[in-house]
Amino acid sequence: MNSPPGRLAQLDVLRGIAVFGILLVNIWGYAWGTLSVRYGTLPAHAPWQDQAAIFLVAAFAEFKFYPIFAFLFGAGFALHTRSLRRQLDSWPAAQAAYRRRLRWLLLFGLIHGFFIWSGDVLASYALGGMLILRLAPGRLARIRNLAWLLAGGFLLFMALLYPVSPAITAADTTRQLQEFAGRYAIYTQGSLQAVAALRVRDYGMQMLFVVVMLPHIIVLFLLGILSVRLGWLTEPRRHRQVWLRVCAVGLGLGLPFNLLAATAMLRQTIEPYQTQWNSMLFELLLYAGGPLLAAGYVASLMLAGPAMMAALTRQLAPVGRLALSNYLTQSVLGTFLLHGWGLAWGARLRPVEMLGLALAIMAGQILISRWWLARFRQGPVEALWRRLAQ
């Protein structure tokens, strides 16, 4: 199934990949919550399959597809505001129309975060979009300089936190693990009321974290805008040398960072009482290495040959065209399957089974997305969003 005229197949494919990559990480959050240890804990002699599942997700998915999703949001922002400006023949009118879209997206995000799952990203994207709305028609140099400034400031902020981050004692670790175990028990075995109360508290804390992460999100938006304005995403064959350099840097530097971070995360999962690993250093590795490897993924797709791109378009472009519907469906389905008020699978699934569940959801969404687009022009949530924002 090809993307319809006017849509860029490579962007739809990227959205599909990003939605599925985010699920690989979120599936653990449905069971453990967004403020707990990422992958739970494992016994010292856990089966190699469980260890491999955690290592692979940590190395190749965590903090890689969230940047791609944000980058694509920025690209979509540039394309949509350009289209609105042509249709309405006025930049202020285009601004007002897109601001309505962002307000409804913010509402969708708040409903998602408070009533379904606390790991929502839609509200943060809406807030970030509102902050950069004035930049869409701006000079390329201004956008590029702001991206460099925010990126450098954010990394400096994270680096300054490392030496002043408090040392974690064995008593601290014990207390945290007890807290995490309690949260896990509520999410995977608690009643609907207990899960809802914890989710609301978690989402409130998550929104505070979003404030800290907004500069990072905005940088990714700006990079997406630049990639459209410069033609890197819209005409990748004309910019093959750019993507070759991005691929070399992204994979060459990003892969070692992420393999080290994944090794540390697996060790923390198996040996949580070992306190010599500073969690702040782990965050630095993720914040630096994750987006680098994500850039390598994007570049690899932009460099894909016609046969490979055609195959990916048939399978993943429909998922990307229904990205918002698929993202929200994953949360509804994941919480129902794993939470205590639903089937409560989260209390008994091993890590390798959690990974298998994510893969099964992906396969189902490919089939359903293809079926849906054979009958309708848009996904259900996308159509609702468009109607409300008119």
CSV table of C-alpha atoms in Angstrom, one decimal:
chain,number,residue,atom,x,y,z
A,1,MET,CA,0.0,0.0,0.0
A,2,ASN,CA,1.6,3.3,-1.2
A,3,SER,CA,1.2,6.6,0.5
A,4,PRO,CA,-1.4,8.8,-1.3
A,5,PRO,CA,-0.3,11.8,-3.5
A,6,GLY,CA,1.0,14.7,-1.5
A,7,ARG,CA,2.3,12.5,1.3
A,8,LEU,CA,6.0,11.6,1.7
A,9,ALA,CA,6.3,7.8,2.0
A,10,GLN,CA,9.6,8.0,3.8
A,11,LEU,CA,8.1,10.1,6.6
A,12,ASP,CA,5.2,7.7,6.9
A,13,VAL,CA,7.6,4.8,7.2
A,14,LEU,CA,9.6,6.6,9.8
A,15,ARG,CA,6.5,7.4,11.8
A,16,GLY,CA,5.6,3.7,11.7
A,17,ILE,CA,9.0,2.7,12.9
A,18,ALA,CA,9.0,5.3,15.6
A,19,VAL,CA,5.5,4.2,16.9
A,20,PHE,CA,6.7,0.6,17.1
A,21,GLY,CA,10.0,1.5,18.7
A,22,ILE,CA,8.2,3.6,21.4
A,23,LEU,CA,6.1,0.5,22.2
A,24,LEU,CA,9.2,-1.6,22.8
A,25,VAL,CA,10.0,0.8,25.6
A,26,ASN,CA,6.5,1.7,26.8
A,27,ILE,CA,5.5,-1.9,27.3
A,28,TRP,CA,7.6,-2.0,30.4
A,29,GLY,CA,6.2,1.3,31.7
A,30,TYR,CA,2.7,-0.1,31.5
A,31,ALA,CA,3.6,-2.6,34.2
A,32,TRP,CA,6.2,-0.6,36.2
A,33,GLY,CA,4.9,2.9,35.8
A,34,THR,CA,6.9,5.9,34.4
A,35,LEU,CA,8.7,6.8,37.6
A,36,SER,CA,10.0,3.4,38.6
A,37,VAL,CA,13.0,1.2,37.6
A,38,ARG,CA,12.8,0.8,33.8
A,39,TYR,CA,12.8,-3.0,33.5
A,40,GLY,CA,12.0,-4.2,37.0
A,41,THR,CA,14.4,-6.5,38.7
A,42,LEU,CA,15.8,-9.9,37.8
A,43,PRO,CA,17.3,-12.7,39.9
A,44,ALA,CA,21.1,-13.2,39.7
A,45,HIS,CA,20.7,-16.3,37.5
A,46,ALA,CA,17.9,-15.1,35.3
A,47,PRO,CA,17.5,-17.0,32.0
A,48,TRP,CA,19.6,-15.6,29.2
A,49,GLN,CA,16.5,-14.9,27.2
A,50,ASP,CA,15.2,-12.5,29.8
A,51,GLN,CA,18.6,-10.8,30.0
A,52,ALA,CA,18.8,-10.6,26.2
A,53,ALA,CA,15.3,-9.0,26.0
A,54,ILE,CA,16.2,-6.2,28.4
A,55,PHE,CA,19.7,-5.7,26.9
A,56,LEU,CA,18.3,-5.4,23.3
A,57,VAL,CA,15.5,-3.0,24.3
A,58,ALA,CA,17.9,-0.8,26.3
A,59,ALA,CA,20.6,-0.8,23.7
A,60,PHE,CA,18.6,-0.3,20.5
A,61,ALA,CA,15.2,1.2,21.5
A,62,GLU,CA,15.3,3.2,24.7
A,63,PHE,CA,15.7,6.9,24.0
A,64,LYS,CA,16.1,6.3,20.3
A,65,PHE,CA,12.5,6.3,18.9
A,66,TYR,CA,11.2,9.1,21.2
A,67,PRO,CA,13.8,11.5,19.5
A,68,ILE,CA,12.7,10.3,16.0
A,69,PHE,CA,9.0,10.8,16.9
A,70,ALA,CA,9.8,14.4,18.1
A,71,PHE,CA,12.0,15.0,15.1
A,72,LEU,CA,9.1,13.9,12.8
A,73,PHE,CA,6.7,16.1,14.7
A,74,GLY,CA,8.9,19.1,13.8
A,75,ALA,CA,9.0,18.0,10.2
A,76,GLY,CA,5.2,17.6,10.1
A,77,PHE,CA,4.9,21.0,11.8
A,78,ALA,CA,7.0,22.6,8.9
A,79,LEU,CA,5.0,20.8,6.2
A,80,HIS,CA,1.6,21.5,7.7
A,81,THR,CA,2.2,25.2,8.4
A,82,ARG,CA,3.5,25.6,4.9
A,83,SER,CA,0.4,24.0,3.5
A,84,LEU,CA,-1.9,26.1,5.7
A,85,ARG,CA,-0.1,29.3,4.7
A,86,ARG,CA,-0.7,28.4,1.0
A,87,GLN,CA,-4.3,27.6,1.6
A,88,LEU,CA,-5.2,30.6,3.8
A,89,ASP,CA,-2.8,33.0,2.0
A,90,SER,CA,-1.9,34.5,5.3
A,91,TRP,CA,0.7,33.5,7.9
A,92,PRO,CA,-1.3,34.9,10.9
A,93,ALA,CA,-4.3,32.8,9.7
A,94,ALA,CA,-2.1,29.7,9.3
A,95,GLN,CA,-0.7,30.3,12.8
A,96,ALA,CA,-4.2,30.5,14.3
A,97,ALA,CA,-5.3,27.3,12.5
A,98,TYR,CA,-2.2,25.4,13.7
A,99,ARG,CA,-2.6,26.7,17.2
A,100,ARG,CA,-6.1,25.2,17.3
A,101,ARG,CA,-4.6,21.8,16.3
A,102,LEU,CA,-2.0,22.1,19.1
A,103,ARG,CA,-4.7,23.0,21.7
A,104,TRP,CA,-6.7,19.9,20.8
A,105,LEU,CA,-3.5,17.8,20.9
A,106,LEU,CA,-2.8,19.2,24.3
A,107,LEU,CA,-6.3,18.1,25.4
A,108,PHE,CA,-5.8,14.6,23.9
A,109,GLY,CA,-2.5,14.4,25.8
A,110,LEU,CA,-4.0,15.4,29.1
A,111,ILE,CA,-6.8,12.9,28.7
A,112,HIS,CA,-4.3,10.2,27.8
A,113,GLY,CA,-2.0,11.0,30.7
A,114,PHE,CA,-4.6,11.3,33.4
A,115,PHE,CA,-7.1,8.6,32.3
A,116,ILE,CA,-5.0,6.0,30.4
A,117,TRP,CA,-1.3,6.1,31.0
A,118,SER,CA,1.0,8.5,32.7
A,119,GLY,CA,3.8,8.3,30.1
A,120,ASP,CA,2.0,10.6,27.6
A,121,VAL,CA,4.1,12.6,25.2
A,122,LEU,CA,1.4,14.4,23.3
A,123,ALA,CA,0.9,17.2,25.9
A,124,SER,CA,4.7,18.0,25.8
A,125,TYR,CA,4.6,18.0,22.0
A,126,ALA,CA,1.7,20.4,22.0
A,127,LEU,CA,3.4,22.8,24.5
A,128,GLY,CA,6.7,22.6,22.5
A,129,GLY,CA,4.8,23.3,19.3
A,130,MET,CA,3.2,26.4,20.8
A,131,LEU,CA,6.5,27.7,21.9
A,132,ILE,CA,8.1,27.5,18.4
A,133,LEU,CA,5.0,28.4,16.3
A,134,ARG,CA,6.5,31.8,15.6
A,135,LEU,CA,9.7,30.2,14.2
A,136,ALA,CA,8.1,28.3,11.3
A,137,PRO,CA,8.7,31.0,8.7
A,138,GLY,CA,11.9,32.3,10.3
A,139,ARG,CA,15.3,32.5,8.8
A,140,LEU,CA,17.2,29.2,8.6
A,141,ALA,CA,20.2,30.7,10.4
A,142,ARG,CA,18.0,31.8,13.3
A,143,ILE,CA,16.4,28.3,13.6
A,144,ARG,CA,19.8,26.6,13.4
A,145,ASN,CA,21.4,28.9,15.9
A,146,LEU,CA,18.6,28.4,18.4
A,147,ALA,CA,18.8,24.6,18.0
A,148,TRP,CA,22.6,24.7,18.7
A,149,LEU,CA,22.1,27.0,21.7
A,150,LEU,CA,19.3,24.8,23.3
A,151,ALA,CA,21.2,21.6,22.6
A,152,GLY,CA,24.4,22.9,24.1
A,153,GLY,CA,22.6,24.4,27.1
A,154,PHE,CA,20.7,21.2,27.8
A,155,LEU,CA,23.8,18.9,27.7
A,156,LEU,CA,25.7,21.4,29.8
A,157,PHE,CA,22.8,21.4,32.4
A,158,MET,CA,22.9,17.6,32.5
A,159,ALA,CA,26.7,17.5,32.8
A,160,LEU,CA,26.6,20.0,35.7
A,161,LEU,CA,24.1,17.8,37.5
A,162,TYR,CA,26.5,14.8,37.4
A,163,PRO,CA,29.1,16.0,39.8
A,164,VAL,CA,26.5,17.4,42.3
A,165,SER,CA,24.2,14.4,42.1
A,166,PRO,CA,24.0,12.8,45.5
A,167,ALA,CA,25.6,9.5,46.2
A,168,ILE,CA,23.2,6.6,46.5
A,169,THR,CA,23.7,4.4,49.5
A,170,ALA,CA,22.6,0.8,50.1
A,171,ALA,CA,19.8,2.1,52.3
A,172,ASP,CA,18.6,4.5,49.6
A,173,THR,CA,18.6,1.6,47.1
A,174,THR,CA,16.6,-0.6,49.4
A,175,ARG,CA,14.0,2.1,50.1
A,176,GLN,CA,13.7,2.8,46.4
A,177,LEU,CA,13.2,-0.8,45.4
A,178,GLN,CA,10.6,-1.2,48.1
A,179,GLU,CA,8.8,1.8,46.7
A,180,PHE,CA,9.1,0.5,43.1
A,181,ALA,CA,7.8,-3.0,44.2
A,182,GLY,CA,4.8,-1.3,45.8
A,183,ARG,CA,4.0,0.7,42.6
A,184,TYR,CA,4.4,-2.4,40.5
A,185,ALA,CA,2.0,-4.3,42.7
A,186,ILE,CA,-0.6,-1.5,42.4
A,187,TYR,CA,-0.3,-1.3,38.6
A,188,THR,CA,-0.3,-5.0,38.0
A,189,GLN,CA,-2.6,-6.2,40.8
A,190,GLY,CA,-4.5,-3.2,42.1
A,191,SER,CA,-8.1,-2.2,41.5
A,192,LEU,CA,-9.2,0.3,38.9
A,193,GLN,CA,-9.5,3.0,41.6
A,194,ALA,CA,-6.0,2.3,43.0
A,195,VAL,CA,-4.4,2.3,39.6
A,196,ALA,CA,-6.2,5.5,38.7
A,197,ALA,CA,-5.0,7.3,41.8
A,198,LEU,CA,-1.4,6.2,41.3
A,199,ARG,CA,-1.6,7.2,37.6
A,200,VAL,CA,-2.8,10.7,38.4
A,201,ARG,CA,0.1,11.2,40.9
A,202,ASP,CA,2.6,9.8,38.4
A,203,TYR,CA,1.3,12.0,35.6
A,204,GLY,CA,1.6,15.1,37.8
A,205,MET,CA,5.2,14.3,38.5
A,206,GLN,CA,5.7,13.5,34.8
A,207,MET,CA,4.6,17.0,33.8
A,208,LEU,CA,7.3,18.4,36.0
A,209,PHE,CA,9.8,16.3,34.2
A,210,VAL,CA,8.5,17.6,30.9
A,211,VAL,CA,9.3,21.1,31.9
A,212,VAL,CA,13.0,20.1,32.3
A,213,MET,CA,12.9,18.2,29.0
A,214,LEU,CA,11.2,20.9,26.9
A,215,PRO,CA,14.5,22.3,25.6
A,216,HIS,CA,15.5,18.9,24.4
A,217,ILE,CA,12.1,18.4,22.7
A,218,ILE,CA,12.3,21.8,21.1
A,219,VAL,CA,15.7,21.0,19.7
A,220,LEU,CA,14.3,17.9,18.0
A,221,PHE,CA,11.4,19.9,16.6
A,222,LEU,CA,13.8,22.5,15.2
A,223,LEU,CA,16.0,19.8,13.6
A,224,GLY,CA,12.8,18.4,12.0
A,225,ILE,CA,11.9,21.9,10.7
A,226,LEU,CA,15.5,22.4,9.3
A,227,SER,CA,15.4,19.0,7.6
A,228,VAL,CA,12.3,19.9,5.7
A,229,ARG,CA,13.4,23.5,4.9
A,230,LEU,CA,16.8,22.3,3.6
A,231,GLY,CA,15.2,19.4,1.7
A,232,TRP,CA,17.0,16.6,3.6
A,233,LEU,CA,13.8,14.7,4.4
A,234,THR,CA,11.7,15.7,1.4
A,235,GLU,CA,14.5,15.0,-1.2
A,236,PRO,CA,16.8,12.5,0.4
A,237,ARG,CA,18.4,11.3,-2.8
A,238,ARG,CA,19.7,14.8,-3.6
A,239,HIS,CA,21.3,14.9,-0.1
A,240,ARG,CA,22.8,11.5,-0.1
A,241,GLN,CA,26.2,12.8,1.1
A,242,VAL,CA,24.6,14.5,4.1
A,243,TRP,CA,22.8,11.3,5.1
A,244,LEU,CA,26.0,9.3,4.6
A,245,ARG,CA,27.8,11.6,7.1
A,246,VAL,CA,24.9,11.5,9.5
A,247,CYS,CA,24.8,7.7,9.3
A,248,ALA,CA,28.6,7.4,10.0
A,249,VAL,CA,28.5,9.7,13.0
A,250,GLY,CA,25.2,8.4,14.4
A,251,LEU,CA,26.1,4.7,14.2
A,252,GLY,CA,29.8,5.1,14.8
A,253,LEU,CA,29.5,7.2,18.0
A,254,GLY,CA,26.0,6.3,19.1
A,255,LEU,CA,26.4,2.5,19.1
A,256,PRO,CA,29.2,2.4,21.7
A,257,PHE,CA,27.4,4.8,24.0
A,258,ASN,CA,24.2,2.7,23.9
A,259,LEU,CA,25.9,-0.6,24.3
A,260,LEU,CA,27.6,0.7,27.5
A,261,ALA,CA,24.4,2.2,28.8
A,262,ALA,CA,22.5,-1.1,28.1
A,263,THR,CA,25.2,-3.1,29.9
A,264,ALA,CA,24.9,-0.8,32.9
A,265,MET,CA,21.1,-1.0,32.9
A,266,LEU,CA,21.2,-4.8,32.7
A,267,ARG,CA,23.6,-4.9,35.6
A,268,GLN,CA,21.4,-2.6,37.7
A,269,THR,CA,18.4,-4.9,36.9
A,270,ILE,CA,20.2,-8.0,38.1
A,271,GLU,CA,22.3,-6.4,40.9
A,272,PRO,CA,20.2,-3.5,42.1
A,273,TYR,CA,22.0,-3.3,45.4
A,274,GLN,CA,25.3,-2.6,43.7
A,275,THR,CA,25.6,1.2,44.2
A,276,GLN,CA,28.9,2.0,42.4
A,277,TRP,CA,27.1,2.9,39.2
A,278,ASN,CA,26.0,6.5,39.2
A,279,SER,CA,22.5,6.8,37.7
A,280,MET,CA,23.2,10.3,36.5
A,281,LEU,CA,26.1,9.1,34.4
A,282,PHE,CA,23.7,6.5,32.9
A,283,GLU,CA,21.3,9.4,32.0
A,284,LEU,CA,24.1,11.3,30.4
A,285,LEU,CA,25.0,8.3,28.2
A,286,LEU,CA,21.3,8.0,27.1
A,287,TYR,CA,20.8,11.7,26.4
A,288,ALA,CA,24.0,11.8,24.4
A,289,GLY,CA,24.0,8.4,22.8
A,290,GLY,CA,20.3,7.8,22.2
A,291,PRO,CA,19.7,10.7,19.8
A,292,LEU,CA,22.9,9.9,18.0
A,293,LEU,CA,21.9,6.3,17.3
A,294,ALA,CA,18.4,7.6,16.4
A,295,ALA,CA,20.0,9.9,13.8
A,296,GLY,CA,21.8,6.8,12.4
A,297,TYR,CA,18.5,5.0,12.1
A,298,VAL,CA,16.9,7.9,10.2
A,299,ALA,CA,19.9,8.2,7.9
A,300,SER,CA,19.9,4.5,7.2
A,301,LEU,CA,16.3,4.7,6.1
A,302,MET,CA,17.0,7.8,3.9
A,303,LEU,CA,19.8,5.8,2.2
A,304,ALA,CA,17.6,2.7,1.6
A,305,GLY,CA,17.4,1.5,-1.9
A,306,PRO,CA,14.1,1.6,-3.9
A,307,ALA,CA,13.3,-2.1,-3.4
A,308,MET,CA,13.8,-1.9,0.4
A,309,MET,CA,11.8,1.4,0.6
A,310,ALA,CA,9.0,-0.1,-1.4
A,311,ALA,CA,8.8,-3.1,1.0
A,312,LEU,CA,8.9,-0.9,4.1
A,313,THR,CA,6.3,1.4,2.6
A,314,ARG,CA,3.9,-1.5,2.1
A,315,GLN,CA,4.2,-2.7,5.7
A,316,LEU,CA,4.9,0.4,7.8
A,317,ALA,CA,3.6,3.5,5.9
A,318,PRO,CA,0.0,2.6,6.9
A,319,VAL,CA,1.1,2.4,10.6
A,320,GLY,CA,2.7,5.8,10.2
A,321,ARG,CA,-0.4,7.3,8.6
A,322,LEU,CA,-2.3,6.2,11.7
A,323,ALA,CA,0.5,7.1,14.1
A,324,LEU,CA,-1.7,9.0,16.6
A,325,SER,CA,-4.4,6.3,16.6
A,326,ASN,CA,-1.8,3.5,16.9
A,327,TYR,CA,0.0,5.3,19.7
A,328,LEU,CA,-3.1,5.7,21.8
A,329,THR,CA,-4.4,2.2,21.0
A,330,GLN,CA,-1.1,0.8,22.3
A,331,SER,CA,-1.7,2.5,25.6
A,332,VAL,CA,-5.3,1.3,25.9
A,333,LEU,CA,-4.4,-2.2,25.0
A,334,GLY,CA,-1.1,-2.3,27.0
A,335,THR,CA,-2.8,-1.1,30.2
A,336,PHE,CA,-5.8,-3.4,29.8
A,337,LEU,CA,-3.5,-6.5,29.3
A,338,LEU,CA,-1.0,-5.6,32.0
A,339,HIS,CA,-2.8,-3.7,34.7
A,340,GLY,CA,-4.7,-5.3,37.6
A,341,TRP,CA,-8.1,-3.9,36.6
A,342,GLY,CA,-7.7,-5.7,33.2
A,343,LEU,CA,-6.1,-9.1,32.5
A,344,ALA,CA,-3.2,-8.4,35.0
A,345,TRP,CA,-0.6,-10.1,32.8
A,346,GLY,CA,2.0,-7.7,34.0
A,347,ALA,CA,2.3,-9.6,37.3
A,348,ARG,CA,3.3,-12.8,35.7
A,349,LEU,CA,5.0,-12.1,32.3
A,350,ARG,CA,8.7,-12.6,32.1
A,351,PRO,CA,10.8,-10.0,30.2
A,352,VAL,CA,11.1,-12.1,27.1
A,353,GLU,CA,7.3,-12.5,27.2
A,354,MET,CA,6.8,-8.8,27.6
A,355,LEU,CA,9.0,-8.3,24.5
A,356,GLY,CA,6.9,-10.9,22.7
A,357,LEU,CA,3.7,-9.2,23.6
A,358,ALA,CA,5.0,-5.9,22.1
A,359,LEU,CA,5.9,-7.7,18.9
A,360,ALA,CA,2.4,-9.3,18.8
A,361,ILE,CA,0.8,-5.9,19.2
A,362,MET,CA,3.0,-4.5,16.3
A,363,ALA,CA,1.9,-7.4,14.0
A,364,GLY,CA,-1.7,-6.7,14.8
A,365,GLN,CA,-1.4,-3.0,14.2
A,366,ILE,CA,0.2,-3.6,10.8
A,367,LEU,CA,-2.8,-5.7,9.7
A,368,ILE,CA,-5.4,-3.4,11.2
A,369,SER,CA,-3.7,-0.2,9.8
A,370,ARG,CA,-3.7,-1.8,6.3
A,371,TRP,CA,-7.3,-2.9,6.6
A,372,TRP,CA,-8.4,0.5,7.9
A,373,LEU,CA,-6.8,2.6,5.1
A,374,ALA,CA,-8.3,0.3,2.5
A,375,ARG,CA,-11.6,1.7,3.6
A,376,PHE,CA,-11.0,5.1,5.1
A,377,ARG,CA,-8.7,8.1,4.3
A,378,GLN,CA,-7.6,8.7,7.9
A,379,GLY,CA,-7.3,7.0,11.2
A,380,PRO,CA,-10.1,7.5,13.7
A,381,VAL,CA,-8.3,9.8,16.1
A,382,GLU,CA,-6.7,11.7,13.2
A,383,ALA,CA,-10.1,12.3,11.6
A,384,LEU,CA,-11.5,13.5,15.0
A,385,TRP,CA,-8.5,15.8,15.5
A,386,ARG,CA,-8.9,17.3,12.1
A,387,ARG,CA,-12.7,17.9,12.5
A,388,LEU,CA,-12.3,19.5,15.9
A,389,ALA,CA,-9.5,21.8,14.8
A,390,GLN,CA,-11.4,23.2,11.8
